[in-house]
XYZ file of N, CA and C in Angstrom:
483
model
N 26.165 -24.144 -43.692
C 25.275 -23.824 -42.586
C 24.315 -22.698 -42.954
N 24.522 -22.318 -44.161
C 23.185 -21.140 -44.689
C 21.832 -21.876 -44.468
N 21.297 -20.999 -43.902
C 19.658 -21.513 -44.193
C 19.140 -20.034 -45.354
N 18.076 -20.476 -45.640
C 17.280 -19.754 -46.998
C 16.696 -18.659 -45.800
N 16.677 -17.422 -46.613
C 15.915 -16.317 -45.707
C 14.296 -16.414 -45.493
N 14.012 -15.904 -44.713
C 12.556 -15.650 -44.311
C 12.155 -14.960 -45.034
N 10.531 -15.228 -45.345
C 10.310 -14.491 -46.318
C 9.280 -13.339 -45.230
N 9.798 -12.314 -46.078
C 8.986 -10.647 -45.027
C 7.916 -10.997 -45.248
N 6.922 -10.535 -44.317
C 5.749 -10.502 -44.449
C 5.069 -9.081 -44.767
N 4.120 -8.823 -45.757
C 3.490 -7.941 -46.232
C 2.842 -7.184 -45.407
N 2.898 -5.718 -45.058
C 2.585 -4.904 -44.098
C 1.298 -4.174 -45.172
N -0.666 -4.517 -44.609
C -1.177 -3.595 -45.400
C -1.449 -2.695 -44.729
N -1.173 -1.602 -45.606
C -1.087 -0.070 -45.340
C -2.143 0.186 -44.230
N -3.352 0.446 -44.870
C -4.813 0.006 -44.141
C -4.737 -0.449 -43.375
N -4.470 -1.207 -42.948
C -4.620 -2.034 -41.498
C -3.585 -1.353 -40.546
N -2.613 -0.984 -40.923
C -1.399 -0.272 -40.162
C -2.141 1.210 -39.710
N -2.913 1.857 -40.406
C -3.340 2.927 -40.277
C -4.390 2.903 -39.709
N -4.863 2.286 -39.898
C -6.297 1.760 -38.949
C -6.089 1.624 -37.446
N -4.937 1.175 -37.149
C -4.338 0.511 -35.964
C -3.751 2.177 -35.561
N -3.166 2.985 -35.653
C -2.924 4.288 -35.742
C -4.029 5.161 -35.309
N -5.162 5.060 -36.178
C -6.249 5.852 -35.718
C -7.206 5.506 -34.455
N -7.502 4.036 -34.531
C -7.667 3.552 -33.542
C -6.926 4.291 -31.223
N -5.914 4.027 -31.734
C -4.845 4.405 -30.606
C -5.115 6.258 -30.658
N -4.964 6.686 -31.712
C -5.356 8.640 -31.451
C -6.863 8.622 -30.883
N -7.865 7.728 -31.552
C -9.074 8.080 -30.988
C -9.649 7.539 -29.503
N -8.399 7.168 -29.260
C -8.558 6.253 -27.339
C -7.976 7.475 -27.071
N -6.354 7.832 -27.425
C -6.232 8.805 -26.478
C -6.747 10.092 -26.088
N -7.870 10.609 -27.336
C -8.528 11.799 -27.378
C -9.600 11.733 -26.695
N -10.158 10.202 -26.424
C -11.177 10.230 -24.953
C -10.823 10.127 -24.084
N -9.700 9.667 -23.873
C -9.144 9.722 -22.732
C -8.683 11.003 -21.662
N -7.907 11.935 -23.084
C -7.683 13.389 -22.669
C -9.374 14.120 -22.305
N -10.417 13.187 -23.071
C -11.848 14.399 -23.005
C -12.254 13.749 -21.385
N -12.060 12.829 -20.909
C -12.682 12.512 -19.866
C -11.900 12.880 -18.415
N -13.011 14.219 -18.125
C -11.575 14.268 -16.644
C -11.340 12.891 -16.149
N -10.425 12.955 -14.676
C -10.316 11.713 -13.783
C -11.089 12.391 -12.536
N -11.304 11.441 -11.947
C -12.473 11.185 -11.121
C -11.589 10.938 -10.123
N -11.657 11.944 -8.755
C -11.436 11.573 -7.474
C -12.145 10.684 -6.962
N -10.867 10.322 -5.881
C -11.362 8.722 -5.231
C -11.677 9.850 -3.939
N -13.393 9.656 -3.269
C -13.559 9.770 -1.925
C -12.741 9.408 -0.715
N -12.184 10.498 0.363
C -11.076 9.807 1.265
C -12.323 9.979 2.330
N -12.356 8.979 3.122
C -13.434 8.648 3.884
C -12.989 9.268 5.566
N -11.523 9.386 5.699
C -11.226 10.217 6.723
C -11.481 11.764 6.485
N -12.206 12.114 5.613
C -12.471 13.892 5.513
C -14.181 13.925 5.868
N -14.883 12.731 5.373
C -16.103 12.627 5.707
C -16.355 12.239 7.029
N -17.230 13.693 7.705
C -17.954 13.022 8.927
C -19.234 11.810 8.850
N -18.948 11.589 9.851
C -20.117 10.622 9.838
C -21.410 11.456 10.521
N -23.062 11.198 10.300
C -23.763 11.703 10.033
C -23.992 11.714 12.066
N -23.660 10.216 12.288
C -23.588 10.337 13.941
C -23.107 11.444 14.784
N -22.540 11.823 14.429
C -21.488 13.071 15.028
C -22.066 14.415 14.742
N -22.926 14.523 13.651
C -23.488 15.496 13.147
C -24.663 15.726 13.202
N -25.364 15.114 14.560
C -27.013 15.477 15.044
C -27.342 16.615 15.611
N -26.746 17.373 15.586
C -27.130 19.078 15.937
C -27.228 19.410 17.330
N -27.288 18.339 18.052
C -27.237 18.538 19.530
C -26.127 19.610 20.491
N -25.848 20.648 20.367
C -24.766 21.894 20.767
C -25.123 21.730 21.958
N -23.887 21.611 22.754
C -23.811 22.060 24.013
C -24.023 23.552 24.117
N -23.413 24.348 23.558
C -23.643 25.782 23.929
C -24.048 26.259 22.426
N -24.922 27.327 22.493
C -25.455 28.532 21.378
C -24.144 29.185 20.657
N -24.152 29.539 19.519
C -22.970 30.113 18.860
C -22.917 31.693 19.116
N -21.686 32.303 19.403
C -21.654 33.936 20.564
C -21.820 34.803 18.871
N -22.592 35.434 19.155
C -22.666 36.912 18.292
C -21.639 37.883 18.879
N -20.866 38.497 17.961
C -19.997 39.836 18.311
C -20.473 40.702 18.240
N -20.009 41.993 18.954
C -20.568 43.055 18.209
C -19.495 43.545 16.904
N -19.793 44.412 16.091
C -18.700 45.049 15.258
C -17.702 45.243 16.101
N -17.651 45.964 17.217
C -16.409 46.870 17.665
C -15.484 45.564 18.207
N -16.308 44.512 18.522
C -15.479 43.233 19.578
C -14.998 42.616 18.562
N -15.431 42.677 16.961
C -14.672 41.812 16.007
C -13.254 43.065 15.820
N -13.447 44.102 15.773
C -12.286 44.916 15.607
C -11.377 44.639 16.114
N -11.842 44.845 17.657
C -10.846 44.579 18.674
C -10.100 43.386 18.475
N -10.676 42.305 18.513
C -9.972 41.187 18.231
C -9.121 41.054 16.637
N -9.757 41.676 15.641
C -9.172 41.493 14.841
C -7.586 42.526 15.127
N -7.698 43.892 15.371
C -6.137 44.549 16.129
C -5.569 43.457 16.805
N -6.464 43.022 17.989
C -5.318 42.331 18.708
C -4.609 41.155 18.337
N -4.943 40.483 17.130
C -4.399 39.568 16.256
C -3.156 39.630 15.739
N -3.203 41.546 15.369
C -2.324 42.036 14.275
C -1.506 42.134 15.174
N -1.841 43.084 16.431
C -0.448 43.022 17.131
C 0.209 41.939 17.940
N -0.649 40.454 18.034
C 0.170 39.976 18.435
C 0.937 39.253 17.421
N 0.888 39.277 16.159
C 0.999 38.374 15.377
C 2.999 39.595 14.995
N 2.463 40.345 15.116
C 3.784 41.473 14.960
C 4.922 41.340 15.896
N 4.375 41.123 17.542
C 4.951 40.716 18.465
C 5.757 39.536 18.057
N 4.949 38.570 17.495
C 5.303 37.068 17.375
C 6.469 37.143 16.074
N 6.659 38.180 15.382
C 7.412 38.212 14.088
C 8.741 38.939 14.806
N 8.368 39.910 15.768
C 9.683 40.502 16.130
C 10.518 39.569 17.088
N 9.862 39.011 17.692
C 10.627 37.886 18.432
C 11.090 37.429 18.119
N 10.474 36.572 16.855
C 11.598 35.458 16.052
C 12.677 35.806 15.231
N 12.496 37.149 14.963
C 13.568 37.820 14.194
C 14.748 37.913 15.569
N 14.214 38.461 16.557
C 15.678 38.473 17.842
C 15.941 37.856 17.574
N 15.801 36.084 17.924
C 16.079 35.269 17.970
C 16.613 34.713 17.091
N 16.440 34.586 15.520
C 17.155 34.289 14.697
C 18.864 35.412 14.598
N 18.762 36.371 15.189
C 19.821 37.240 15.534
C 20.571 36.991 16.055
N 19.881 36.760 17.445
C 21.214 36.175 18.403
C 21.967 34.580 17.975
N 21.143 33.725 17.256
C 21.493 32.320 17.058
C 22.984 32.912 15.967
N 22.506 33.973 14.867
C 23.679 34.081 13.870
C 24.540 35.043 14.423
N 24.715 35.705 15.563
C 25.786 36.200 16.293
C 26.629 35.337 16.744
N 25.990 34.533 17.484
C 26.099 33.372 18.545
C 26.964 32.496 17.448
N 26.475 31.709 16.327
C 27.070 31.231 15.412
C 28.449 31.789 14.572
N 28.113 32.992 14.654
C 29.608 34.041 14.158
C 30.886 33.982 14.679
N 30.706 34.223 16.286
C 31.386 34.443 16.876
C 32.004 33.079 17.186
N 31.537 32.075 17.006
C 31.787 30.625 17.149
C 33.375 30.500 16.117
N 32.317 30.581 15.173
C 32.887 30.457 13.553
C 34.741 31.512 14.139
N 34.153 32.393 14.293
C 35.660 33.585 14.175
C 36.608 32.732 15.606
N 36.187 32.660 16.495
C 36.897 31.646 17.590
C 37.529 30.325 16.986
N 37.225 29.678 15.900
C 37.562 28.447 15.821
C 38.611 28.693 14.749
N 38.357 30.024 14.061
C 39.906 30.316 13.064
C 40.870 31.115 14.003
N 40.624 31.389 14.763
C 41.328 31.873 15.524
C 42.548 30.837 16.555
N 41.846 29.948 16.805
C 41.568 28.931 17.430
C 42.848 28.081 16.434
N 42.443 27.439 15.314
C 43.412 27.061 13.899
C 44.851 27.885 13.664
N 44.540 29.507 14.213
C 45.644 30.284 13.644
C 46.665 29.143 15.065
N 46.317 29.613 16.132
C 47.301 29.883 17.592
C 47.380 28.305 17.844
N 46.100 27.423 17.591
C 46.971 25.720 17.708
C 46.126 24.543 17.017
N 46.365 24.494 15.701
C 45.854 23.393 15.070
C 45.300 21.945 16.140
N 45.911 21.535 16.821
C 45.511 20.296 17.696
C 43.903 20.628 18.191
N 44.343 21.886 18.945
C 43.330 21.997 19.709
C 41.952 22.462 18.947
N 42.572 22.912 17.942
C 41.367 22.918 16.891
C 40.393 21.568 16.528
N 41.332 20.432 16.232
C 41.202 19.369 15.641
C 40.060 18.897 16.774
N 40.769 18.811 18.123
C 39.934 18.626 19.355
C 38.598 19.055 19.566
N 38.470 20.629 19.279
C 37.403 21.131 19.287
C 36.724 20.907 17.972
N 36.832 20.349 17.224
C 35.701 19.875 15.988
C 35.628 18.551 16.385
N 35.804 17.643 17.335
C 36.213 16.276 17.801
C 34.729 15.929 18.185
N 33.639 15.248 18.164
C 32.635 15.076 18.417
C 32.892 14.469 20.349
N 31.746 15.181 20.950
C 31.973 14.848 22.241
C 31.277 13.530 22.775
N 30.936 12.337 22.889
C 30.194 11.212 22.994
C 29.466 11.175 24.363
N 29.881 12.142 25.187
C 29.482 12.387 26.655
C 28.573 13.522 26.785
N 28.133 14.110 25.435
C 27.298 15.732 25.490
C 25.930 15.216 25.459
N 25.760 14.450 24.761
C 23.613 13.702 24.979
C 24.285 12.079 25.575
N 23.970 11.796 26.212
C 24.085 10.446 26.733
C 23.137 9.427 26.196
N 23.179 8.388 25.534
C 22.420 7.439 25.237
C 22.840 6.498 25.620
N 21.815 5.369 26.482
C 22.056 4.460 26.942
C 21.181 3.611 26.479
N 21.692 2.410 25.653
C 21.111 1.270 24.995
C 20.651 0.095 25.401
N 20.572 0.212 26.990
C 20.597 -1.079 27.691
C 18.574 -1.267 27.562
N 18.420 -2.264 27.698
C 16.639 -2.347 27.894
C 16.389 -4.027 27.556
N 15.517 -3.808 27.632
C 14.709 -5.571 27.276
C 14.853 -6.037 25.700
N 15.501 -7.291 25.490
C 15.346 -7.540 23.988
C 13.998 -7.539 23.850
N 13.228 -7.793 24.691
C 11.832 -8.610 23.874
C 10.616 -7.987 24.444
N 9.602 -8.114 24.069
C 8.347 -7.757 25.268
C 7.950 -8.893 25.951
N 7.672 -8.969 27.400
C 7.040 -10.442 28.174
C 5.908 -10.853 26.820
N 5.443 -11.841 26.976
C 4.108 -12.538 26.795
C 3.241 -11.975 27.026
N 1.812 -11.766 26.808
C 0.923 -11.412 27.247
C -0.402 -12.620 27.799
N -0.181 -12.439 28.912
C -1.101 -13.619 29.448
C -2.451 -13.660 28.386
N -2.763 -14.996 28.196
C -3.515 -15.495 27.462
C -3.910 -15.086 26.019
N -3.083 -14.575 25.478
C -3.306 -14.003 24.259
C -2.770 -15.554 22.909
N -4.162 -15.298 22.083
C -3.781 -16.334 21.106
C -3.427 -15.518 19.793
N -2.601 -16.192 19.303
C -2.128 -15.623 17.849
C -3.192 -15.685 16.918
N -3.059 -14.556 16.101
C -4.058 -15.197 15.005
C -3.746 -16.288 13.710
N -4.597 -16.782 13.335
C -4.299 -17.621 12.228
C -3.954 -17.487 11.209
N -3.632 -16.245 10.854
C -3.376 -15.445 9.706
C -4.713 -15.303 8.842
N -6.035 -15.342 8.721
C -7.214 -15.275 7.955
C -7.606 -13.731 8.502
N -8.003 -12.763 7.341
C -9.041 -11.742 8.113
C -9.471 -11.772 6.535
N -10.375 -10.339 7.126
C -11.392 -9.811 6.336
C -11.093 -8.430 5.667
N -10.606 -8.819 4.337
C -10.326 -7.556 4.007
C -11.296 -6.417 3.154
N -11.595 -5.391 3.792
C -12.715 -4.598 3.915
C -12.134 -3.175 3.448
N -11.106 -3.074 2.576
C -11.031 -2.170 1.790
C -11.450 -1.564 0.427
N -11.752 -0.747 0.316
C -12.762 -0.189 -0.660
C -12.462 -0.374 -1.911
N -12.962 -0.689 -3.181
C -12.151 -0.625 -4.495
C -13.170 0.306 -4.982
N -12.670 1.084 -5.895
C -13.260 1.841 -6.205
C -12.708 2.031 -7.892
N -13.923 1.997 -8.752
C -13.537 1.800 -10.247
C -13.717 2.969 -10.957
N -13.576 3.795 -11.790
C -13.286 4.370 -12.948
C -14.646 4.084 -13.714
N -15.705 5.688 -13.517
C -17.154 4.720 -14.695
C -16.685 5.722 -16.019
N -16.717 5.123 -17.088
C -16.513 6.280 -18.061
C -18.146 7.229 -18.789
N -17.889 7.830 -18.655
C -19.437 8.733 -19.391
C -18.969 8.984 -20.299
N -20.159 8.836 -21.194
C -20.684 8.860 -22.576
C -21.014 10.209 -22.871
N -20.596 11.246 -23.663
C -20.773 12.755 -24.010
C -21.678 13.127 -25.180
């Protein structure tokens, strides 16, 4: 059942290397050519929207009214930091004292421990009952499955340096 071997085929150097340089000199234009953002067309206004027509004149401050406002920024923004700090306070008190109750809780009666880590099914109520389906909608025809697809392609131009 021997069959005779294949005979190798001759690899020229040159051509192997050629094929080598080839592939470095794609990828070195490739690295030279930035990439090109694709336009997102939801950041562009449309020019309709942008006819200059103002309902009202734009308010000049004086210096002292930008001050003012700029203080009253700071302090409310300080206000707004000390608050949330209470509040993150009382939640990890609140949480502490939980925590130390429930070993406590483990020391004096395992059951009732078990109980109290027991998920309660009666604490948010969800009720699943509702309509399988939506009615019909009077006179509405299905579509045929055909549209128009009107999405943008957008290609890659390469420049020449």
């Amino acid at each position: 059942m021997a069959e005779p071997m294949k005979k190798k085929k001759r690899v020229d150097p040159k051509k192997d290397q050629a094929v080598r340089d080839r592939l470095k000199k794609k990828l070195r234009r490739m690295e030279r050519a930035a990439q090109e953002l694709v336009p997102i067309e939801d950041f562009i206004t449309p020019v309709r929207y942008t006819d200059g027509d103002r309902k009202r004149a734009a308010v000049t401050l004086s210096e002292e009214e930008e001050e003012r406002r700029a203080h009253l920024m700071k302090l409310w923004a300080a206000y707004k930091q000390k608050e949330h700090e209470a509040e993150r306070a009382t939640v990890r008190a609140l949480l502490a004292s939980q925590e130390e109750a429930l070993r406590e809780l483990l020391l004096e009666a395992p059951a009732l421990h078990r109980a109290a880590l027991a998920r309660d099914p009666h604490l948010f109520p969800f009720d699943r009952e509702g309509p399988r389906h939506s009615p019909p909608i009077p006179g509405y025809e299905a579509p045929e499955g055909k549209y128009k697809d009107v999405t943008r392609v957008y290609t890659q131009v390469e420049t020449k340096r």
